[in-house]
mmCIF file of C-alpha atoms in Angstrom:
data_model
loop_
_atom_site.group_PDB
_atom_site.id
_atom_site.type_symbol
_atom_site.label_atom_id
_atom_site.label_comp_id
_atom_site.label_asym_id
_atom_site.label_seq_id
_atom_site.Cartn_x
_atom_site.Cartn_y
_atom_site.Cartn_z
ATOM 1 C CA UNK A 56 -3.552 6.895 -18.789
ATOM 2 C CA UNK A 57 -4.437 3.625 -17.950
ATOM 3 C CA UNK A 58 -5.863 3.286 -21.255
ATOM 4 C CA UNK A 59 -2.313 4.234 -22.623
ATOM 5 C CA UNK A 60 -0.563 1.860 -20.521
ATOM 6 C CA UNK A 61 -3.006 -1.051 -20.683
ATOM 7 C CA UNK A 62 -4.912 -1.026 -23.951
ATOM 8 C CA UNK A 63 -2.732 1.073 -26.241
ATOM 9 C CA UNK A 64 -0.402 -0.676 -28.495
ATOM 10 C CA UNK A 65 2.262 0.485 -25.935
ATOM 11 C CA UNK A 66 1.004 -2.916 -24.189
ATOM 12 C CA UNK A 67 1.934 -4.979 -27.178
ATOM 13 C CA UNK A 68 5.129 -3.149 -27.745
ATOM 14 C CA UNK A 69 6.338 -4.073 -24.209
ATOM 15 C CA UNK A 70 6.490 -7.656 -25.214
ATOM 16 C CA UNK A 71 9.453 -7.076 -27.290
ATOM 17 C CA UNK A 72 11.038 -4.033 -26.115
ATOM 18 C CA UNK A 73 12.024 -3.622 -22.518
ATOM 19 C CA UNK A 74 12.120 0.139 -23.146
ATOM 20 C CA UNK A 75 8.258 0.207 -23.853
ATOM 21 C CA UNK A 76 7.526 -2.081 -20.945
ATOM 22 C CA UNK A 77 9.385 0.247 -18.672
ATOM 23 C CA UNK A 78 7.437 3.043 -19.975
ATOM 24 C CA UNK A 79 4.176 1.325 -19.354
ATOM 25 C CA UNK A 80 5.278 0.573 -15.863
ATOM 26 C CA UNK A 81 5.970 4.345 -15.353
ATOM 27 C CA UNK A 82 2.641 5.327 -16.473
ATOM 28 C CA UNK A 83 0.986 2.937 -13.778
ATOM 29 C CA UNK A 84 3.358 3.794 -10.863
ATOM 30 C CA UNK A 85 4.195 7.580 -11.514
ATOM 31 C CA UNK A 86 1.187 9.405 -13.757
ATOM 32 C CA UNK A 87 -2.064 7.404 -13.258
ATOM 33 C CA UNK A 88 -2.112 7.072 -9.576
ATOM 34 C CA UNK A 89 -1.800 10.889 -8.581
ATOM 35 C CA UNK A 90 -4.248 11.575 -11.406
ATOM 36 C CA UNK A 91 -6.616 9.194 -10.345
ATOM 37 C CA UNK A 92 -6.523 10.574 -6.635
ATOM 38 C CA UNK A 93 -6.597 14.272 -7.695
ATOM 39 C CA UNK A 94 -9.702 13.523 -9.272
ATOM 40 C CA UNK A 95 -11.307 12.430 -5.913
ATOM 41 C CA UNK A 96 -12.475 8.880 -6.523
ATOM 42 C CA UNK A 97 -14.130 8.562 -3.471
ATOM 43 C CA UNK A 98 -16.365 11.652 -3.918
ATOM 44 C CA UNK A 99 -19.306 9.833 -5.595
ATOM 45 C CA UNK A 100 -19.614 7.180 -3.216
ATOM 46 C CA UNK A 101 -19.355 9.513 -0.102
ATOM 47 C CA UNK A 102 -22.096 11.661 -1.701
ATOM 48 C CA UNK A 103 -24.133 8.833 -2.043
ATOM 49 C CA UNK A 104 -23.651 7.847 1.230
ATOM 50 C CA UNK A 105 -24.369 11.529 2.929
ATOM 51 C CA UNK A 106 -27.504 11.410 0.789
ATOM 52 C CA UNK A 107 -28.786 8.218 2.455
ATOM 53 C CA UNK A 108 -28.073 5.513 -0.105
ATOM 54 C CA UNK A 109 -27.479 2.184 1.743
ATOM 55 C CA UNK A 110 -26.521 4.408 4.586
ATOM 56 C CA UNK A 111 -26.927 1.466 6.903
ATOM 57 C CA UNK A 112 -26.370 -1.421 4.636
ATOM 58 C CA UNK A 113 -23.824 -3.786 3.406
ATOM 59 C CA UNK A 114 -22.596 -1.467 0.588
ATOM 60 C CA UNK A 115 -21.916 1.602 3.161
ATOM 61 C CA UNK A 116 -20.363 -0.791 5.607
ATOM 62 C CA UNK A 117 -18.049 -2.303 3.184
ATOM 63 C CA UNK A 118 -17.104 1.294 1.582
ATOM 64 C CA UNK A 119 -16.161 2.712 5.237
ATOM 65 C CA UNK A 120 -14.146 -0.550 5.934
ATOM 66 C CA UNK A 121 -12.275 -0.199 2.691
ATOM 67 C CA UNK A 122 -11.767 3.717 3.350
ATOM 68 C CA UNK A 123 -10.324 2.934 6.899
ATOM 69 C CA UNK A 124 -8.156 0.293 5.725
ATOM 70 C CA UNK A 125 -6.846 2.463 2.761
ATOM 71 C CA UNK A 126 -5.829 5.121 4.969
ATOM 72 C CA UNK A 127 -3.836 3.075 7.403
ATOM 73 C CA UNK A 128 -2.148 1.827 4.515
ATOM 74 C CA UNK A 129 -1.393 5.207 3.009
ATOM 75 C CA UNK A 130 1.086 6.218 5.710
ATOM 76 C CA UNK A 131 4.268 4.565 6.534
ATOM 77 C CA UNK A 132 3.285 1.011 5.165
ATOM 78 C CA UNK A 133 2.987 2.668 1.710
ATOM 79 C CA UNK A 134 6.468 3.227 0.960
ATOM 80 C CA UNK A 135 7.385 0.075 2.094
ATOM 81 C CA UNK A 136 5.014 -1.844 -0.015
ATOM 82 C CA UNK A 137 5.645 0.265 -2.906
ATOM 83 C CA UNK A 138 9.020 -0.212 -2.623
ATOM 84 C CA UNK A 139 8.637 -4.173 -2.412
ATOM 85 C CA UNK A 140 6.663 -4.072 -5.509
ATOM 86 C CA UNK A 141 9.107 -2.096 -7.462
ATOM 87 C CA UNK A 142 12.081 -4.366 -6.457
ATOM 88 C CA UNK A 143 10.429 -7.822 -6.336
ATOM 89 C CA UNK A 144 8.749 -7.344 -9.857
ATOM 90 C CA UNK A 145 11.923 -6.371 -11.272
ATOM 91 C CA UNK A 146 13.637 -9.283 -10.327
ATOM 92 C CA UNK A 147 14.592 -10.904 -13.388
ATOM 93 C CA UNK A 148 12.967 -14.505 -12.750
ATOM 94 C CA UNK A 149 9.884 -12.603 -11.677
ATOM 95 C CA UNK A 150 9.870 -9.951 -14.378
ATOM 96 C CA UNK A 151 10.499 -12.703 -17.430
ATOM 97 C CA UNK A 152 7.744 -14.849 -15.643
ATOM 98 C CA UNK A 153 5.105 -12.248 -15.883
ATOM 99 C CA UNK A 154 5.705 -11.322 -19.362
ATOM 100 C CA UNK A 155 5.590 -14.917 -20.310
ATOM 101 C CA UNK A 156 2.499 -15.702 -18.165
ATOM 102 C CA UNK A 157 -0.697 -13.283 -18.873
ATOM 103 C CA UNK A 158 -2.380 -13.654 -15.281
ATOM 104 C CA UNK A 159 1.101 -12.837 -13.600
ATOM 105 C CA UNK A 160 1.475 -9.920 -15.947
ATOM 106 C CA UNK A 161 -2.247 -8.611 -14.881
ATOM 107 C CA UNK A 162 -0.833 -9.282 -11.256
ATOM 108 C CA UNK A 163 2.175 -7.250 -11.660
ATOM 109 C CA UNK A 164 0.062 -4.391 -13.058
ATOM 110 C CA UNK A 165 -2.310 -4.425 -10.043
ATOM 111 C CA UNK A 166 0.694 -4.083 -7.891
ATOM 112 C CA UNK A 167 2.083 -1.272 -9.279
ATOM 113 C CA UNK A 168 -0.932 0.613 -9.470
ATOM 114 C CA UNK A 169 -2.215 -0.240 -6.094
ATOM 115 C CA UNK A 170 0.815 0.227 -4.284
ATOM 116 C CA UNK A 171 1.119 3.518 -6.561
ATOM 117 C CA UNK A 172 -2.239 4.654 -5.516
ATOM 118 C CA UNK A 173 -1.288 4.059 -1.764
ATOM 119 C CA UNK A 174 2.092 5.982 -2.000
ATOM 120 C CA UNK A 175 0.515 8.740 -3.849
ATOM 121 C CA UNK A 176 -2.394 9.187 -1.411
ATOM 122 C CA UNK A 177 0.301 9.269 1.491
ATOM 123 C CA UNK A 178 2.094 12.263 -0.516
ATOM 124 C CA UNK A 179 -0.862 14.107 -1.622
ATOM 125 C CA UNK A 180 -2.880 13.988 1.842
ATOM 126 C CA UNK A 181 0.167 15.604 3.566
ATOM 127 C CA UNK A 182 -1.599 18.942 3.893
ATOM 128 C CA UNK A 183 -0.620 19.766 7.719
ATOM 129 C CA UNK A 184 2.633 21.180 8.030
ATOM 130 C CA UNK A 185 4.018 17.990 10.287
ATOM 131 C CA UNK A 186 2.977 15.645 7.509
ATOM 132 C CA UNK A 187 4.848 17.256 4.729
ATOM 133 C CA UNK A 188 8.138 16.563 6.005
ATOM 134 C CA UNK A 189 7.479 12.831 6.337
ATOM 135 C CA UNK A 190 5.767 12.779 2.834
ATOM 136 C CA UNK A 191 8.747 14.448 1.179
ATOM 137 C CA UNK A 192 11.170 12.153 2.940
ATOM 138 C CA UNK A 193 9.037 9.215 1.647
ATOM 139 C CA UNK A 194 9.358 10.378 -1.872
ATOM 140 C CA UNK A 195 12.970 11.190 -1.576
ATOM 141 C CA UNK A 196 13.638 7.448 -0.092
ATOM 142 C CA UNK A 197 11.767 6.403 -3.365
ATOM 143 C CA UNK A 198 14.007 8.445 -5.408
ATOM 144 C CA UNK A 199 17.226 7.022 -3.852
ATOM 145 C CA UNK A 200 16.035 3.200 -4.390
ATOM 146 C CA UNK A 201 14.353 3.700 -7.521
ATOM 147 C CA UNK A 202 17.529 5.479 -9.076
ATOM 148 C CA UNK A 203 19.521 2.782 -7.702
ATOM 149 C CA UNK A 204 17.415 0.226 -9.408
ATOM 150 C CA UNK A 205 17.812 2.167 -12.867
ATOM 151 C CA UNK A 206 21.503 2.268 -12.373
ATOM 152 C CA UNK A 207 21.526 -1.239 -11.881
ATOM 153 C CA UNK A 208 19.831 -1.999 -15.050
ATOM 154 C CA UNK A 209 21.879 0.703 -16.981
ATOM 155 C CA UNK A 210 25.135 -0.392 -15.944
ATOM 156 C CA UNK A 211 24.500 -4.197 -16.025
ATOM 157 C CA UNK A 212 27.259 -5.783 -18.429
ATOM 158 C CA UNK A 213 24.681 -8.143 -19.674
ATOM 159 C CA UNK A 214 20.916 -8.317 -20.229
ATOM 160 C CA UNK A 215 19.254 -8.969 -17.167
ATOM 161 C CA UNK A 216 15.947 -10.106 -18.583
ATOM 162 C CA UNK A 217 16.091 -13.179 -20.720
ATOM 163 C CA UNK A 218 12.912 -12.794 -22.473
ATOM 164 C CA UNK A 219 14.136 -9.611 -24.754
ATOM 165 C CA UNK A 220 17.481 -11.260 -25.611
ATOM 166 C CA UNK A 221 16.236 -12.229 -29.134
ATOM 167 C CA UNK A 222 13.339 -9.939 -29.418
ATOM 168 C CA UNK A 223 14.793 -6.297 -29.357
ATOM 169 C CA UNK A 224 16.792 -6.863 -32.315
ATOM 170 C CA UNK A 225 13.451 -6.863 -34.417
ATOM 171 C CA UNK A 226 13.447 -3.104 -33.717
ATOM 172 C CA UNK A 227 17.231 -2.512 -34.468
ATOM 173 C CA UNK A 228 18.673 -2.320 -31.280
ATOM 174 C CA UNK A 229 20.788 -5.044 -29.044
ATOM 175 C CA UNK A 230 19.217 -6.394 -26.217
ATOM 176 C CA UNK A 231 22.094 -4.770 -24.092
ATOM 177 C CA UNK A 232 21.207 -1.246 -25.579
ATOM 178 C CA UNK A 233 17.461 -1.867 -25.063
ATOM 179 C CA UNK A 234 18.334 -2.380 -21.313
ATOM 180 C CA UNK A 235 20.382 0.457 -21.093
ATOM 181 C CA UNK A 236 17.766 2.848 -22.534
ATOM 182 C CA UNK A 237 15.002 1.326 -20.148
ATOM 183 C CA UNK A 238 17.368 1.812 -17.275
ATOM 184 C CA UNK A 239 17.986 5.194 -18.021
ATOM 185 C CA UNK A 240 14.049 5.685 -18.351
ATOM 186 C CA UNK A 241 13.640 4.181 -14.554
ATOM 187 C CA UNK A 242 16.085 6.621 -12.829
ATOM 188 C CA UNK A 243 14.452 9.913 -14.249
ATOM 189 C CA UNK A 244 11.269 8.472 -13.567
ATOM 190 C CA UNK A 245 11.925 8.416 -9.896
ATOM 191 C CA UNK A 246 13.247 12.153 -10.144
ATOM 192 C CA UNK A 247 9.922 13.202 -11.738
ATOM 193 C CA UNK A 248 8.038 11.227 -8.706
ATOM 194 C CA UNK A 249 9.668 13.702 -6.402
ATOM 195 C CA UNK A 250 9.228 16.643 -8.145
ATOM 196 C CA UNK A 251 5.367 15.975 -8.708
ATOM 197 C CA UNK A 252 5.235 15.037 -4.982
ATOM 198 C CA UNK A 253 6.631 18.483 -3.867
ATOM 199 C CA UNK A 254 3.997 20.062 -6.412
ATOM 200 C CA UNK A 255 1.217 17.780 -5.341
ATOM 201 C CA UNK A 256 1.940 18.699 -1.564
ATOM 202 C CA UNK A 257 1.752 22.641 -2.471
ATOM 203 C CA UNK A 258 -1.140 21.929 -4.415
ATOM 204 C CA UNK A 259 -3.077 20.259 -1.720
ATOM 205 C CA UNK A 260 -1.873 22.828 0.940
ATOM 206 C CA UNK A 261 -4.073 25.325 -0.902
ATOM 207 C CA UNK A 262 -6.949 22.980 -2.029
ATOM 208 C CA UNK A 263 -9.350 21.436 0.839
ATOM 209 C CA UNK A 264 -8.970 18.067 -0.741
ATOM 210 C CA UNK A 265 -10.276 14.636 0.946
ATOM 211 C CA UNK A 266 -8.441 12.117 -1.643
ATOM 212 C CA UNK A 267 -10.323 9.046 -1.622
ATOM 213 C CA UNK A 268 -12.259 9.616 1.716
ATOM 214 C CA UNK A 269 -15.759 8.494 2.187
#
């Protein structure tokens, strides 16, 4: 999924079509993070540490601190950080600047993927009964404000992002039409987030996962 989002022609297409850019961000936010976490990326380092690899050394210490920091952020702060990233980076000034400047564009991708990992970790680790409710509540909150963001983009009477005003016509669509299609992609994406969150909570309740733990 990361290859499809960052290396495939979708990345280049996102420079001329807002719809493609939103599809790319959708992969970074709603598809890649849960798949990465379900693959248990912390399993290999945890196994190495348990086998004695650098057990008391610098690498082991850094890994434990990073894992502890990740666990602290992947609870209530995760929803807030994810929401802030979603809204801040969709602000027209910052959104246009990220497309124009490559370093800012990379920072945008890091922000979406990073906060997406925190958000999905909080959801997928909600195995105990008392934690499933808050996790689904967080997913519902994301659905609500994400759907509102999609509605703002879809219903705007003029294109919100100046970068695409003269570029979308190359593909035979108006800039406003491109915006409307992109906005409709954002709202269903948040609905899929909640559906995946529900399925993920059920799945991890049955399987003894330890997502990203050392």
